[in-house]
């Protein structure tokens, strides 16, 4: 049984459970107990506060855990990043009142910075030889300058709208973060390592599926060569003759990020009836 710690409730909870569900693993936990077992896969989920997850994994209470890299860095636990999960993306930045003139990090010398992440901030300031006074508060960091308890803040930013509405401007990004699966690979043992490998295989299949699209189109037989050069597919595209003479149907898999560009090319090569469909799982 592999024990996986995930956030009990918060920004990472839903996506963590979603990835497990998309891997075909059912965990029924209607009344949100602390621990829940999957019915069709040897894993057990531990629902914890995100701040407690790195230490729990380090102590072996859980085998792996899902947390933001920011929390991992702040706790300073020596854990391996087993997998980057691609959600919960944010950055941690320094922000100052928008009326201030900013000429670089020396601005922070002798200033007071409010944050919930004193370790990450101190490491950053030390690396850059800045001497500032760190004021540790556990929440509502963004209002610190407005109420006069600090000159600047260091906090999580995703869109930046919270900063703007508090009269702040972002002046330096310290670290980028996303949800990661953490663990201690050496401490896992053979049985748990095998379960983890099986789980990662499934997660990869789902992630790859998300990054690609299944494309079907009709093309004049004369253009098949040119079109297949544009859409190479996983091995090579599937080309099937249509009932109507002189026409083919071509099926292929394309990277999500290039879809529109490729569709423009396909169109100009005479492709018709282009269908783009999501892929649930993709195993190479
Ligand atoms: P807990 O109750 O478990 O301690 P929390 O309030 O500390 O939860 P959340 O606000 O749920 O934490 O955020 C969890 C993680 O989501 C953050 O540590 C960060 O990695 C990520 N995240 C992504 N975008 C944002 C954002 N806009 N604001 C805050 N966290 C974000
Ligand atoms: Zn937290």
JSON list of C-alpha atoms in Angstrom, two decimals, residues 167-247:
[
{"chain": "A", "resi": 167, "resn": "UNK", "atom": "CA", "xyz": [-2.00, 49.62, -4.59]},
{"chain": "A", "resi": 168, "resn": "UNK", "atom": "CA", "xyz": [1.10, 47.47, -5.10]},
{"chain": "A", "resi": 169, "resn": "UNK", "atom": "CA", "xyz": [3.39, 46.74, -8.05]},
{"chain": "A", "resi": 170, "resn": "UNK", "atom": "CA", "xyz": [5.40, 43.57, -8.59]},
{"chain": "A", "resi": 171, "resn": "UNK", "atom": "CA", "xyz": [9.09, 44.39, -8.86]},
{"chain": "A", "resi": 172, "resn": "UNK", "atom": "CA", "xyz": [10.95, 41.08, -8.72]},
{"chain": "A", "resi": 173, "resn": "UNK", "atom": "CA", "xyz": [10.03, 37.41, -9.16]},
{"chain": "A", "resi": 174, "resn": "UNK", "atom": "CA", "xyz": [11.89, 35.20, -6.73]},
{"chain": "A", "resi": 175, "resn": "UNK", "atom": "CA", "xyz": [10.63, 31.74, -7.63]},
{"chain": "A", "resi": 176, "resn": "UNK", "atom": "CA", "xyz": [8.13, 29.95, -9.89]},
{"chain": "A", "resi": 177, "resn": "UNK", "atom": "CA", "xyz": [6.03, 27.17, -8.45]},
{"chain": "A", "resi": 178, "resn": "UNK", "atom": "CA", "xyz": [3.66, 24.39, -9.48]},
{"chain": "A", "resi": 179, "resn": "UNK", "atom": "CA", "xyz": [2.22, 21.36, -7.71]},
{"chain": "A", "resi": 180, "resn": "UNK", "atom": "CA", "xyz": [4.77, 18.58, -7.39]},
{"chain": "A", "resi": 181, "resn": "UNK", "atom": "CA", "xyz": [4.73, 15.04, -6.08]},
{"chain": "A", "resi": 182, "resn": "UNK", "atom": "CA", "xyz": [7.45, 14.70, -3.48]},
{"chain": "A", "resi": 183, "resn": "UNK", "atom": "CA", "xyz": [8.94, 11.66, -1.80]},
{"chain": "A", "resi": 184, "resn": "UNK", "atom": "CA", "xyz": [12.08, 9.98, -0.57]},
{"chain": "A", "resi": 185, "resn": "UNK", "atom": "CA", "xyz": [12.95, 7.56, -3.33]},
{"chain": "A", "resi": 186, "resn": "UNK", "atom": "CA", "xyz": [15.61, 5.70, -1.35]},
{"chain": "A", "resi": 187, "resn": "UNK", "atom": "CA", "xyz": [13.25, 5.04, 1.54]},
{"chain": "A", "resi": 188, "resn": "UNK", "atom": "CA", "xyz": [10.40, 3.58, -0.51]},
{"chain": "A", "resi": 189, "resn": "UNK", "atom": "CA", "xyz": [11.21, -0.11, -0.69]},
{"chain": "A", "resi": 190, "resn": "UNK", "atom": "CA", "xyz": [10.52, -2.40, -3.63]},
{"chain": "A", "resi": 191, "resn": "UNK", "atom": "CA", "xyz": [6.79, -2.93, -3.27]},
{"chain": "A", "resi": 192, "resn": "UNK", "atom": "CA", "xyz": [5.94, 0.78, -2.85]},
{"chain": "A", "resi": 193, "resn": "UNK", "atom": "CA", "xyz": [8.35, 1.80, -5.60]},
{"chain": "A", "resi": 194, "resn": "UNK", "atom": "CA", "xyz": [6.54, -0.58, -7.96]},
{"chain": "A", "resi": 195, "resn": "UNK", "atom": "CA", "xyz": [3.14, 0.90, -7.05]},
{"chain": "A", "resi": 196, "resn": "UNK", "atom": "CA", "xyz": [4.51, 4.42, -7.54]},
{"chain": "A", "resi": 197, "resn": "UNK", "atom": "CA", "xyz": [5.91, 3.47, -10.93]},
{"chain": "A", "resi": 198, "resn": "UNK", "atom": "CA", "xyz": [2.52, 2.11, -11.97]},
{"chain": "A", "resi": 199, "resn": "UNK", "atom": "CA", "xyz": [0.80, 5.28, -10.77]},
{"chain": "A", "resi": 200, "resn": "UNK", "atom": "CA", "xyz": [3.30, 7.50, -12.62]},
{"chain": "A", "resi": 201, "resn": "UNK", "atom": "CA", "xyz": [2.82, 5.48, -15.80]},
{"chain": "A", "resi": 202, "resn": "UNK", "atom": "CA", "xyz": [-0.89, 6.30, -15.62]},
{"chain": "A", "resi": 203, "resn": "UNK", "atom": "CA", "xyz": [-0.31, 9.96, -14.75]},
{"chain": "A", "resi": 204, "resn": "UNK", "atom": "CA", "xyz": [2.03, 10.32, -17.72]},
{"chain": "A", "resi": 205, "resn": "UNK", "atom": "CA", "xyz": [-0.55, 8.78, -20.05]},
{"chain": "A", "resi": 206, "resn": "UNK", "atom": "CA", "xyz": [-3.15, 11.31, -18.86]},
{"chain": "A", "resi": 207, "resn": "UNK", "atom": "CA", "xyz": [-0.73, 14.25, -19.07]},
{"chain": "A", "resi": 208, "resn": "UNK", "atom": "CA", "xyz": [0.39, 13.31, -22.58]},
{"chain": "A", "resi": 209, "resn": "UNK", "atom": "CA", "xyz": [-3.22, 12.93, -23.62]},
{"chain": "A", "resi": 210, "resn": "UNK", "atom": "CA", "xyz": [-3.94, 16.46, -22.39]},
{"chain": "A", "resi": 211, "resn": "UNK", "atom": "CA", "xyz": [-1.07, 17.91, -24.39]},
{"chain": "A", "resi": 212, "resn": "UNK", "atom": "CA", "xyz": [-2.24, 16.37, -27.65]},
{"chain": "A", "resi": 213, "resn": "UNK", "atom": "CA", "xyz": [-5.34, 16.26, -29.85]},
{"chain": "A", "resi": 214, "resn": "UNK", "atom": "CA", "xyz": [-6.69, 13.61, -32.16]},
{"chain": "A", "resi": 215, "resn": "UNK", "atom": "CA", "xyz": [-7.28, 15.10, -35.60]},
{"chain": "A", "resi": 216, "resn": "UNK", "atom": "CA", "xyz": [-9.37, 13.64, -38.44]},
{"chain": "A", "resi": 217, "resn": "UNK", "atom": "CA", "xyz": [-9.80, 15.22, -41.84]},
{"chain": "A", "resi": 218, "resn": "UNK", "atom": "CA", "xyz": [-10.78, 14.51, -45.41]},
{"chain": "A", "resi": 219, "resn": "UNK", "atom": "CA", "xyz": [-8.33, 15.25, -48.21]},
{"chain": "A", "resi": 220, "resn": "UNK", "atom": "CA", "xyz": [-8.09, 14.84, -51.96]},
{"chain": "A", "resi": 221, "resn": "UNK", "atom": "CA", "xyz": [-5.90, 11.77, -52.67]},
{"chain": "A", "resi": 222, "resn": "UNK", "atom": "CA", "xyz": [-3.51, 13.99, -54.63]},
{"chain": "A", "resi": 223, "resn": "UNK", "atom": "CA", "xyz": [-2.72, 16.05, -51.47]},
{"chain": "A", "resi": 224, "resn": "UNK", "atom": "CA", "xyz": [-2.15, 13.11, -49.11]},
{"chain": "A", "resi": 225, "resn": "UNK", "atom": "CA", "xyz": [1.62, 13.24, -49.38]},
{"chain": "A", "resi": 226, "resn": "UNK", "atom": "CA", "xyz": [1.83, 16.96, -48.66]},
{"chain": "A", "resi": 227, "resn": "UNK", "atom": "CA", "xyz": [-0.67, 16.71, -45.80]},
{"chain": "A", "resi": 228, "resn": "UNK", "atom": "CA", "xyz": [1.07, 13.78, -44.12]},
{"chain": "A", "resi": 229, "resn": "UNK", "atom": "CA", "xyz": [4.30, 15.78, -44.20]},
{"chain": "A", "resi": 230, "resn": "UNK", "atom": "CA", "xyz": [2.56, 18.44, -42.12]},
{"chain": "A", "resi": 231, "resn": "UNK", "atom": "CA", "xyz": [1.01, 15.96, -39.63]},
{"chain": "A", "resi": 232, "resn": "UNK", "atom": "CA", "xyz": [3.45, 13.14, -38.95]},
{"chain": "A", "resi": 233, "resn": "UNK", "atom": "CA", "xyz": [1.41, 11.54, -36.11]},
{"chain": "A", "resi": 234, "resn": "UNK", "atom": "CA", "xyz": [2.63, 9.12, -33.43]},
{"chain": "A", "resi": 235, "resn": "UNK", "atom": "CA", "xyz": [4.20, 6.65, -35.86]},
{"chain": "A", "resi": 236, "resn": "UNK", "atom": "CA", "xyz": [2.78, 7.85, -39.12]},
{"chain": "A", "resi": 237, "resn": "UNK", "atom": "CA", "xyz": [-0.74, 9.07, -39.90]},
{"chain": "A", "resi": 238, "resn": "UNK", "atom": "CA", "xyz": [-3.57, 6.68, -40.67]},
{"chain": "A", "resi": 239, "resn": "UNK", "atom": "CA", "xyz": [-4.78, 7.10, -44.27]},
{"chain": "A", "resi": 240, "resn": "UNK", "atom": "CA", "xyz": [-8.10, 5.46, -45.18]},
{"chain": "A", "resi": 241, "resn": "UNK", "atom": "CA", "xyz": [-9.76, 5.70, -48.60]},
{"chain": "A", "resi": 242, "resn": "UNK", "atom": "CA", "xyz": [-13.24, 7.24, -48.56]},
{"chain": "A", "resi": 243, "resn": "UNK", "atom": "CA", "xyz": [-16.20, 5.72, -50.44]},
{"chain": "A", "resi": 244, "resn": "UNK", "atom": "CA", "xyz": [-16.05, 8.72, -52.76]},
{"chain": "A", "resi": 245, "resn": "UNK", "atom": "CA", "xyz": [-13.30, 8.09, -55.25]},
{"chain": "A", "resi": 246, "resn": "UNK", "atom": "CA", "xyz": [-10.25, 10.36, -55.16]},
{"chain": "A", "resi": 247, "resn": "UNK", "atom": "CA", "xyz": [-10.71, 11.20, -51.45]}
]
